């Protein structure tokens, strides 16, 4: 059997945790399995490196940032191989270059295109545990790239797909996927199973337990995932195509504070205005999320939308540059103190009333809704950031998601 085991930052944060992971992997190895281990940088090392960069040059290029960030994962894989070796098991660490994990050319948010199997197979055939850097790749310029924050999950799934692994296990600091972030909703319940589609929505809406691209890739290549704790042996959550369990109306609540709301006021009410606005933003690679267009008032209309905090400055510069000339708007404002709270569930496709129930819970908690967006299997609202936890708890309660 070939298993891919991925461990996140907290799971390898110090010497004791590194040895704990080494032992768990060795258990598998001793059963005769081929073991590929994917690691994140130790603890909060990626944040530490980003702070160092900011201190030296707040406008550092994305290329140099990736060059810096890839050192985090390189440190953890080398230390892990040393730990395994000290326990008498042969192990080899490999980075994105040594494996050859090819990505698109963009820095900071690249996508994996192709993974060469040869070196990994060679090491596995020689009965070594192969410890591979998560989160990083190389592009066609032979530069390091990174896959976006949380991207080690995607490395693990991509490796599982490329190697046709029998299992892909994502070890983290919680017992699995919960009905909400257990740090936000303390009585959240662990799910035994969840479908790719539901997990993809949750991950895209802020449930950081899995990188959303990892779920996308798992669905595409049919890689069944298990999310479980590195600190205990409880069963975890299986992420797969179809859930055996009766479709729950709502399977989870997600929160996302990494949101900035823009309001562009006093736009002309004529064809092409929304096109121009979003065309300018798209030209600067600004990804727009929730969109709301007001009804006409006094001959003009307003459009508001949300972007992530990282894109807020670019969005503002772009809008200001075109505000007087092509857009002809009266006022542009950006509000950072907002958050998105969402409910996700495959069951809502066939059951009306989910949105109403969510809005009622927020009304009862005295929380105002700024904006709403929906898809087949989710409802999201934008609210004031200070109510994030209260809103998540109220909605979680309303759908009886706790035990
Ligand atoms: P790792 O370093 O192992 O990749 P992450 O911090 O990226 O760990 O992801 C695990 C964290 O995800 C948990 O500590 C938890 O706070 C958060 N989280 C958010 N939503 C959920 C959810 N629905 N279920 C479980 N954990 C969640
Ligand atoms: N170390 C990277 C991060 O902190 C990647 C990961 O942990 O998945 O975002
Ligand atoms: Mg993670």
GROMACS .gro file of C-alpha atoms and ligand atoms in nm:
model
  440
    1UNK     CA    1   0.000   0.000   0.000
    2UNK     CA    2   0.120   0.353  -0.076
    3UNK     CA    3   0.009   0.618   0.171
    4UNK     CA    4   0.046   0.997   0.159
    5UNK     CA    5   0.043   1.157   0.502
    6UNK     CA    6   0.036   1.537   0.537
    7UNK     CA    7   0.113   1.717   0.862
    8UNK     CA    8   0.043   2.088   0.916
    9UNK     CA    9   0.249   2.349   1.098
   10UNK     CA   10   0.124   2.284   1.453
   11UNK     CA   11   0.189   1.912   1.408
   12UNK     CA   12   0.561   1.975   1.352
   13UNK     CA   13   0.600   2.288   1.568
   14UNK     CA   14   0.880   2.158   1.793
   15UNK     CA   15   1.116   1.867   1.857
   16UNK     CA   16   0.860   1.664   2.051
   17UNK     CA   17   0.597   1.702   1.779
   18UNK     CA   18   0.848   1.619   1.506
   19UNK     CA   19   0.931   1.293   1.682
   20UNK     CA   20   0.561   1.223   1.735
   21UNK     CA   21   0.503   1.256   1.358
   22UNK     CA   22   0.815   1.054   1.279
   23UNK     CA   23   0.686   0.769   1.495
   24UNK     CA   24   0.340   0.772   1.336
   25UNK     CA   25   0.496   0.749   0.991
   26UNK     CA   26   0.734   0.474   1.100
   27UNK     CA   27   0.438   0.267   1.226
   28UNK     CA   28   0.300   0.272   0.874
   29UNK     CA   29   0.638   0.196   0.721
   30UNK     CA   30   0.686  -0.103   0.950
   31UNK     CA   31   0.357  -0.250   0.826
   32UNK     CA   32   0.528  -0.274   0.490
   33UNK     CA   33   0.366   0.033   0.337
   34UNK     CA   34   0.536   0.282   0.110
   35UNK     CA   35   0.515   0.614   0.294
   36UNK     CA   36   0.522   0.964   0.143
   37UNK     CA   37   0.509   1.244   0.400
   38UNK     CA   38   0.420   1.603   0.313
   39UNK     CA   39   0.504   1.874   0.564
   40UNK     CA   40   0.422   2.239   0.627
   41UNK     CA   41   0.667   2.484   0.779
   42UNK     CA   42   0.710   2.448   1.157
   43UNK     CA   43   0.450   2.629   1.369
   44UNK     CA   44   0.394   2.985   1.251
   45UNK     CA   45   0.721   3.000   1.056
   46UNK     CA   46   0.552   3.117   0.734
   47UNK     CA   47   0.411   3.419   0.922
   48UNK     CA   48   0.750   3.485   1.081
   49UNK     CA   49   0.917   3.486   0.739
   50UNK     CA   50   0.649   3.716   0.597
   51UNK     CA   51   0.703   3.961   0.886
   52UNK     CA   52   1.078   3.957   0.824
   53UNK     CA   53   1.020   4.039   0.459
   54UNK     CA   54   0.778   4.320   0.542
   55UNK     CA   55   1.031   4.470   0.779
   56UNK     CA   56   1.301   4.478   0.511
   57UNK     CA   57   1.082   4.580   0.219
   58UNK     CA   58   0.703   4.612   0.240
   59UNK     CA   59   0.689   4.606  -0.140
   60UNK     CA   60   0.909   4.298  -0.184
   61UNK     CA   61   0.848   4.118  -0.512
   62UNK     CA   62   0.641   3.802  -0.510
   63UNK     CA   63   0.934   3.613  -0.657
   64UNK     CA   64   1.160   3.695  -0.363
   65UNK     CA   65   0.877   3.627  -0.117
   66UNK     CA   66   0.840   3.277  -0.260
   67UNK     CA   67   1.215   3.225  -0.247
   68UNK     CA   68   1.197   3.312   0.122
   69UNK     CA   69   0.880   3.119   0.212
   70UNK     CA   70   0.999   2.794   0.060
   71UNK     CA   71   1.275   2.781   0.324
   72UNK     CA   72   1.009   2.713   0.590
   73UNK     CA   73   0.906   2.379   0.442
   74UNK     CA   74   1.266   2.295   0.356
   75UNK     CA   75   1.359   2.324   0.722
   76UNK     CA   76   1.083   2.094   0.844
   77UNK     CA   77   1.142   1.817   0.589
   78UNK     CA   78   1.516   1.803   0.659
   79UNK     CA   79   1.461   1.789   1.035
   80UNK     CA   80   1.196   1.518   0.989
   81UNK     CA   81   1.428   1.301   0.781
   82UNK     CA   82   1.695   1.344   1.051
   83UNK     CA   83   1.445   1.245   1.322
   84UNK     CA   84   1.342   0.930   1.131
   85UNK     CA   85   1.703   0.841   1.068
   86UNK     CA   86   1.780   0.876   1.440
   87UNK     CA   87   1.499   0.626   1.504
   88UNK     CA   88   1.671   0.381   1.273
   89UNK     CA   89   1.449   0.419   0.966
   90UNK     CA   90   1.591   0.535   0.633
   91UNK     CA   91   1.431   0.857   0.512
   92UNK     CA   92   1.507   1.118   0.251
   93UNK     CA   93   1.380   1.475   0.229
   94UNK     CA   94   1.302   1.627  -0.111
   95UNK     CA   95   1.203   1.979  -0.209
   96UNK     CA   96   0.999   2.090  -0.510
   97UNK     CA   97   1.310   2.105  -0.728
   98UNK     CA   98   1.437   1.762  -0.639
   99UNK     CA   99   1.100   1.599  -0.702
  100UNK     CA  100   1.025   1.835  -0.984
  101UNK     CA  101   0.680   1.968  -0.899
  102UNK     CA  102   0.591   2.193  -1.190
  103UNK     CA  103   0.351   2.482  -1.143
  104UNK     CA  104   0.210   2.773  -1.340
  105UNK     CA  105   0.439   3.073  -1.353
  106UNK     CA  106   0.261   3.305  -1.107
  107UNK     CA  107   0.428   3.356  -0.772
  108UNK     CA  108   0.239   3.339  -0.443
  109UNK     CA  109  -0.065   3.166  -0.583
  110UNK     CA  110   0.049   2.918  -0.844
  111UNK     CA  111  -0.121   2.597  -0.948
  112UNK     CA  112   0.041   2.255  -0.972
  113UNK     CA  113   0.058   2.131  -1.331
  114UNK     CA  114   0.268   1.816  -1.323
  115UNK     CA  115   0.465   1.612  -1.073
  116UNK     CA  116   0.754   1.392  -1.184
  117UNK     CA  117   0.725   1.052  -1.018
  118UNK     CA  118   1.066   0.910  -1.096
  119UNK     CA  119   1.271   1.028  -0.799
  120UNK     CA  120   0.996   0.951  -0.549
  121UNK     CA  121   0.946   0.600  -0.691
  122UNK     CA  122   1.320   0.538  -0.681
  123UNK     CA  123   1.341   0.632  -0.313
  124UNK     CA  124   1.029   0.431  -0.222
  125UNK     CA  125   1.161   0.127  -0.406
  126UNK     CA  126   1.474   0.156  -0.196
  127UNK     CA  127   1.252   0.134   0.114
  128UNK     CA  128   1.297   0.493   0.226
  129UNK     CA  129   1.030   0.715   0.374
  130UNK     CA  130   1.009   1.014   0.139
  131UNK     CA  131   0.951   1.347   0.313
  132UNK     CA  132   0.840   1.619   0.072
  133UNK     CA  133   0.801   1.996   0.112
  134UNK     CA  134   0.438   2.109   0.092
  135UNK     CA  135   0.320   2.443  -0.048
  136UNK     CA  136   0.601   2.489  -0.304
  137UNK     CA  137   0.667   2.423  -0.669
  138UNK     CA  138   0.890   2.538  -0.955
  139UNK     CA  139   0.786   2.729  -1.265
  140UNK     CA  140   0.915   2.733  -1.620
  141UNK     CA  141   1.182   2.992  -1.525
  142UNK     CA  142   1.318   2.741  -1.272
  143UNK     CA  143   1.207   2.971  -0.990
  144UNK     CA  144   1.036   2.863  -0.672
  145UNK     CA  145   0.665   2.932  -0.651
  146UNK     CA  146   0.414   2.882  -0.370
  147UNK     CA  147   0.057   2.758  -0.391
  148UNK     CA  148  -0.114   3.013  -0.163
  149UNK     CA  149  -0.156   3.002   0.215
  150UNK     CA  150  -0.255   2.657   0.335
  151UNK     CA  151  -0.130   2.505   0.009
  152UNK     CA  152   0.044   2.201   0.159
  153UNK     CA  153  -0.289   2.018   0.157
  154UNK     CA  154  -0.293   2.060  -0.220
  155UNK     CA  155   0.062   1.924  -0.251
  156UNK     CA  156  -0.049   1.614  -0.061
  157UNK     CA  157  -0.357   1.554  -0.276
  158UNK     CA  158  -0.162   1.616  -0.596
  159UNK     CA  159   0.101   1.363  -0.488
  160UNK     CA  160  -0.168   1.111  -0.394
  161UNK     CA  161  -0.321   1.153  -0.740
  162UNK     CA  162   0.012   1.139  -0.925
  163UNK     CA  163   0.132   0.832  -0.736
  164UNK     CA  164  -0.210   0.667  -0.740
  165UNK     CA  165  -0.187   0.635  -0.362
  166UNK     CA  166  -0.414   0.401  -0.166
  167UNK     CA  167  -0.474   0.660   0.106
  168UNK     CA  168  -0.433   1.034   0.157
  169UNK     CA  169  -0.441   1.142   0.519
  170UNK     CA  170  -0.440   1.507   0.626
  171UNK     CA  171  -0.325   1.535   0.987
  172UNK     CA  172  -0.400   1.859   1.169
  173UNK     CA  173  -0.460   2.012   1.513
  174UNK     CA  174  -0.832   1.928   1.535
  175UNK     CA  175  -1.007   1.589   1.519
  176UNK     CA  176  -1.149   1.636   1.169
  177UNK     CA  177  -1.395   1.855   0.984
  178UNK     CA  178  -1.650   2.006   1.221
  179UNK     CA  179  -1.990   2.165   1.166
  180UNK     CA  180  -1.809   2.498   1.227
  181UNK     CA  181  -1.460   2.609   1.328
  182UNK     CA  182  -1.444   2.469   1.684
  183UNK     CA  183  -1.249   2.780   1.786
  184UNK     CA  184  -1.543   2.998   1.682
  185UNK     CA  185  -1.832   2.770   1.779
  186UNK     CA  186  -1.715   2.570   2.082
  187UNK     CA  187  -1.998   2.314   2.065
  188UNK     CA  188  -1.938   2.235   1.696
  189UNK     CA  189  -1.968   1.865   1.616
  190UNK     CA  190  -1.719   1.649   1.427
  191UNK     CA  191  -1.854   1.510   1.100
  192UNK     CA  192  -1.780   1.146   1.013
  193UNK     CA  193  -1.820   1.213   0.641
  194UNK     CA  194  -1.865   1.505   0.407
  195UNK     CA  195  -1.899   1.526   0.028
  196UNK     CA  196  -1.640   1.696  -0.193
  197UNK     CA  197  -1.895   1.958  -0.297
  198UNK     CA  198  -1.987   2.055   0.057
  199UNK     CA  199  -1.623   2.055   0.167
  200UNK     CA  200  -1.527   2.266  -0.133
  201UNK     CA  201  -1.789   2.526  -0.044
  202UNK     CA  202  -1.686   2.528   0.323
  203UNK     CA  203  -1.316   2.557   0.237
  204UNK     CA  204  -1.379   2.836  -0.014
  205UNK     CA  205  -1.593   3.021   0.240
  206UNK     CA  206  -1.326   3.033   0.507
  207UNK     CA  207  -1.309   2.690   0.673
  208UNK     CA  208  -0.927   2.683   0.673
  209UNK     CA  209  -0.907   2.318   0.775
  210UNK     CA  210  -0.847   2.226   0.408
  211UNK     CA  211  -0.705   2.438   0.125
  212UNK     CA  212  -0.990   2.476  -0.124
  213UNK     CA  213  -0.776   2.372  -0.421
  214UNK     CA  214  -0.692   2.046  -0.244
  215UNK     CA  215  -1.062   1.960  -0.234
  216UNK     CA  216  -1.106   2.065  -0.596
  217UNK     CA  217  -0.820   1.836  -0.694
  218UNK     CA  218  -0.940   1.548  -0.475
  219UNK     CA  219  -1.279   1.565  -0.647
  220UNK     CA  220  -1.125   1.585  -0.993
  221UNK     CA  221  -0.898   1.283  -0.944
  222UNK     CA  222  -1.124   1.089  -0.707
  223UNK     CA  223  -0.878   1.099  -0.417
  224UNK     CA  224  -1.059   1.008  -0.097
  225UNK     CA  225  -0.929   1.220   0.192
  226UNK     CA  226  -0.922   1.159   0.563
  227UNK     CA  227  -0.882   1.464   0.787
  228UNK     CA  228  -0.770   1.369   1.138
  229UNK     CA  229  -0.569   1.475   1.439
  230UNK     CA  230  -0.194   1.430   1.464
  231UNK     CA  231  -0.224   1.444   1.843
  232UNK     CA  232  -0.462   1.151   1.902
  233UNK     CA  233  -0.585   0.844   1.717
  234UNK     CA  234  -0.952   0.931   1.676
  235UNK     CA  235  -1.110   0.844   1.342
  236UNK     CA  236  -1.136   1.179   1.167
  237UNK     CA  237  -1.357   1.282   0.875
  238UNK     CA  238  -1.375   1.117   0.534
  239UNK     CA  239  -1.413   1.355   0.239
  240UNK     CA  240  -1.557   1.176  -0.065
  241UNK     CA  241  -1.795   1.191  -0.360
  242UNK     CA  242  -2.117   1.068  -0.204
  243UNK     CA  243  -2.202   1.062   0.160
  244UNK     CA  244  -2.389   0.751   0.282
  245UNK     CA  245  -2.546   0.956   0.552
  246UNK     CA  246  -2.886   1.106   0.501
  247UNK     CA  247  -2.832   1.445   0.341
  248UNK     CA  248  -2.841   1.697   0.617
  249UNK     CA  249  -3.019   2.021   0.545
  250UNK     CA  250  -2.708   2.209   0.652
  251UNK     CA  251  -2.375   2.038   0.713
  252UNK     CA  252  -2.172   2.333   0.832
  253UNK     CA  253  -2.120   2.700   0.904
  254UNK     CA  254  -1.813   2.889   0.782
  255UNK     CA  255  -1.680   3.231   0.877
  256UNK     CA  256  -1.437   3.453   0.691
  257UNK     CA  257  -1.293   3.778   0.826
  258UNK     CA  258  -1.060   3.827   0.532
  259UNK     CA  259  -1.317   4.041   0.352
  260UNK     CA  260  -1.334   4.409   0.255
  261UNK     CA  261  -1.659   4.562   0.131
  262UNK     CA  262  -1.638   4.827  -0.142
  263UNK     CA  263  -1.923   5.064  -0.222
  264UNK     CA  264  -1.914   5.259  -0.548
  265UNK     CA  265  -2.185   5.521  -0.525
  266UNK     CA  266  -2.355   5.752  -0.773
  267UNK     CA  267  -2.291   5.552  -1.089
  268UNK     CA  268  -2.485   5.633  -1.404
  269UNK     CA  269  -2.778   5.401  -1.461
  270UNK     CA  270  -2.710   5.284  -1.815
  271UNK     CA  271  -2.586   4.972  -1.993
  272UNK     CA  272  -2.217   4.892  -1.961
  273UNK     CA  273  -2.152   5.047  -1.620
  274UNK     CA  274  -2.114   4.718  -1.432
  275UNK     CA  275  -1.913   4.579  -1.721
  276UNK     CA  276  -1.661   4.867  -1.703
  277UNK     CA  277  -1.632   4.852  -1.326
  278UNK     CA  278  -1.559   4.480  -1.310
  279UNK     CA  279  -1.354   4.483  -1.628
  280UNK     CA  280  -1.109   4.732  -1.473
  281UNK     CA  281  -1.085   4.517  -1.161
  282UNK     CA  282  -1.037   4.197  -1.359
  283UNK     CA  283  -0.759   4.361  -1.559
  284UNK     CA  284  -0.574   4.404  -1.232
  285UNK     CA  285  -0.642   4.046  -1.125
  286UNK     CA  286  -0.883   4.152  -0.851
  287UNK     CA  287  -1.116   3.866  -0.774
  288UNK     CA  288  -1.459   3.994  -0.675
  289UNK     CA  289  -1.693   3.799  -0.453
  290UNK     CA  290  -2.038   3.914  -0.331
  291UNK     CA  291  -2.195   4.174  -0.563
  292UNK     CA  292  -2.495   4.395  -0.493
  293UNK     CA  293  -2.645   4.651  -0.729
  294UNK     CA  294  -2.893   4.898  -0.583
  295UNK     CA  295  -3.214   5.014  -0.747
  296UNK     CA  296  -3.195   5.353  -0.913
  297UNK     CA  297  -3.234   5.654  -0.687
  298UNK     CA  298  -3.215   6.014  -0.809
  299UNK     CA  299  -3.094   5.904  -1.153
  300UNK     CA  300  -2.796   5.708  -1.023
  301UNK     CA  301  -2.724   5.366  -0.877
  302UNK     CA  302  -2.468   5.212  -0.642
  303UNK     CA  303  -2.273   4.888  -0.672
  304UNK     CA  304  -2.106   4.718  -0.379
  305UNK     CA  305  -1.889   4.410  -0.377
  306UNK     CA  306  -1.630   4.234  -0.164
  307UNK     CA  307  -1.264   4.143  -0.217
  308UNK     CA  308  -1.001   3.985   0.008
  309UNK     CA  309  -0.784   4.209   0.227
  310UNK     CA  310  -0.476   4.137   0.016
  311UNK     CA  311  -0.650   4.278  -0.292
  312UNK     CA  312  -0.810   4.581  -0.124
  313UNK     CA  313  -0.530   4.829  -0.205
  314UNK     CA  314  -0.514   4.728  -0.571
  315UNK     CA  315  -0.893   4.748  -0.593
  316UNK     CA  316  -0.897   5.099  -0.443
  317UNK     CA  317  -0.615   5.225  -0.666
  318UNK     CA  318  -0.790   5.084  -0.974
  319UNK     CA  319  -1.126   5.237  -0.885
  320UNK     CA  320  -0.974   5.574  -0.801
  321UNK     CA  321  -0.783   5.581  -1.128
  322UNK     CA  322  -1.100   5.523  -1.329
  323UNK     CA  323  -1.350   5.687  -1.091
  324UNK     CA  324  -1.369   6.028  -1.263
  325UNK     CA  325  -1.304   5.926  -1.619
  326UNK     CA  326  -1.457   5.601  -1.735
  327UNK     CA  327  -1.675   5.511  -1.435
  328UNK     CA  328  -1.800   5.859  -1.347
  329UNK     CA  329  -1.895   5.771  -0.990
  330UNK     CA  330  -1.947   6.010  -0.700
  331UNK     CA  331  -1.792   5.822  -0.411
  332UNK     CA  332  -1.586   5.509  -0.339
  333UNK     CA  333  -1.560   5.365   0.012
  334UNK     CA  334  -1.394   5.053   0.152
  335UNK     CA  335  -1.496   4.893   0.484
  336UNK     CA  336  -1.261   4.645   0.644
  337UNK     CA  337  -1.466   4.568   0.954
  338UNK     CA  338  -1.693   4.316   0.785
  339UNK     CA  339  -1.708   3.937   0.779
  340UNK     CA  340  -1.885   3.671   0.580
  341UNK     CA  341  -2.085   3.399   0.752
  342UNK     CA  342  -2.216   3.111   0.541
  343UNK     CA  343  -2.423   2.797   0.579
  344UNK     CA  344  -2.349   2.503   0.347
  345UNK     CA  345  -2.548   2.188   0.282
  346UNK     CA  346  -2.636   1.963  -0.012
  347UNK     CA  347  -2.983   1.922   0.141
  348UNK     CA  348  -3.081   2.281   0.074
  349UNK     CA  349  -3.108   2.213  -0.298
  350UNK     CA  350  -3.439   2.039  -0.237
  351UNK     CA  351  -3.553   2.217   0.079
  352UNK     CA  352  -3.677   2.573   0.072
  353UNK     CA  353  -3.654   2.792   0.379
  354UNK     CA  354  -3.284   2.765   0.466
  355UNK     CA  355  -3.215   3.130   0.392
  356UNK     CA  356  -3.521   3.242   0.590
  357UNK     CA  357  -3.414   3.032   0.887
  358UNK     CA  358  -3.065   3.178   0.878
  359UNK     CA  359  -3.193   3.535   0.855
  360UNK     CA  360  -3.433   3.471   1.143
  361UNK     CA  361  -3.147   3.347   1.362
  362UNK     CA  362  -2.949   3.662   1.283
  363UNK     CA  363  -3.255   3.882   1.347
  364UNK     CA  364  -3.309   3.715   1.685
  365UNK     CA  365  -2.944   3.782   1.770
  366UNK     CA  366  -2.988   4.149   1.668
  367UNK     CA  367  -2.735   4.123   1.383
  368UNK     CA  368  -2.782   4.334   1.072
  369UNK     CA  369  -2.719   4.189   0.724
  370UNK     CA  370  -2.525   4.411   0.482
  371UNK     CA  371  -2.526   4.188   0.178
  372UNK     CA  372  -2.644   3.840   0.076
  373UNK     CA  373  -2.530   3.586  -0.182
  374UNK     CA  374  -2.640   3.231  -0.252
  375UNK     CA  375  -2.557   2.923  -0.457
  376UNK     CA  376  -2.735   2.589  -0.489
  377UNK     CA  377  -2.581   2.460  -0.169
  378UNK     CA  378  -2.499   2.770   0.034
  379UNK     CA  379  -2.625   3.099   0.171
  380UNK     CA  380  -2.375   3.370   0.271
  381UNK     CA  381  -2.430   3.699   0.450
  382UNK     CA  382  -2.198   3.990   0.506
  383UNK     CA  383  -2.217   4.137   0.857
  384UNK     CA  384  -2.015   4.363   1.089
  385UNK     CA  385  -1.696   4.182   1.184
  386UNK     CA  386  -1.749   4.222   1.558
  387UNK     CA  387  -2.055   3.995   1.539
  388UNK     CA  388  -1.877   3.709   1.356
  389UNK     CA  389  -1.867   3.467   1.649
  390UNK     CA  390  -2.216   3.556   1.772
  391UNK     CA  391  -2.359   3.513   1.422
  392UNK     CA  392  -2.187   3.178   1.364
  393UNK     CA  393  -2.307   3.049   1.701
  394UNK     CA  394  -2.664   3.169   1.644
  395UNK     CA  395  -2.686   3.012   1.300
  396UNK     CA  396  -2.521   2.689   1.419
  397UNK     CA  397  -2.779   2.670   1.697
  398UNK     CA  398  -3.071   2.746   1.466
  399UNK     CA  399  -2.988   2.448   1.246
  400UNK     CA  400  -2.933   2.224   1.553
  401UNK     CA  401  -2.583   2.135   1.441
  402UNK     CA  402  -2.441   2.070   1.788
  403UNK     CA  403  -2.472   1.728   1.952
  404LIG     P1  404  -0.266   2.284   0.952
  404LIG     O1  405  -0.151   2.367   0.997
  404LIG     O2  406  -0.267   2.147   1.011
  404LIG     O3  407  -0.283   2.284   0.804
  404LIG     P2  408  -0.480   2.476   0.973
  404LIG     O4  409  -0.465   2.582   1.078
  404LIG     O5  410  -0.453   2.513   0.833
  404LIG     O6  411  -0.394   2.352   1.019
  404LIG     O7  412  -0.628   2.413   0.979
  404LIG     C1  413  -0.680   2.365   1.100
  404LIG     C2  414  -0.767   2.469   1.164
  404LIG     O8  415  -0.881   2.494   1.083
  404LIG     C3  416  -0.827   2.430   1.298
  404LIG     O9  417  -0.739   2.457   1.403
  404LIG     C4  418  -0.956   2.512   1.304
  404LIG    O10  419  -0.945   2.624   1.389
  404LIG     C5  420  -0.978   2.561   1.162
  404LIG     N1  421  -1.112   2.532   1.110
  404LIG     C6  422  -1.191   2.620   1.044
  404LIG     N2  423  -1.306   2.566   1.009
  404LIG     C7  424  -1.305   2.438   1.052
  404LIG     C8  425  -1.398   2.328   1.047
  404LIG     N3  426  -1.518   2.340   0.987
  404LIG     N4  427  -1.361   2.211   1.102
  404LIG     C9  428  -1.241   2.196   1.160
  404LIG     N5  429  -1.149   2.296   1.170
  404LIG    C10  430  -1.180   2.415   1.118
  405LIG     N1  431   0.326   2.693   0.541
  405LIG     C1  432   0.223   2.738   0.450
  405LIG     C2  433   0.127   2.831   0.523
  405LIG     O1  434   0.144   2.857   0.641
  405LIG     C3  435   0.151   2.627   0.382
  405LIG     C4  436   0.070   2.537   0.472
  405LIG     O2  437   0.087   2.535   0.594
  405LIG     O3  438  -0.012   2.462   0.418
  405LIG     O4  439   0.037   2.883   0.462
  406LIG    MG1  440  -0.369   2.419   0.669
   0.00000   0.00000   0.00000
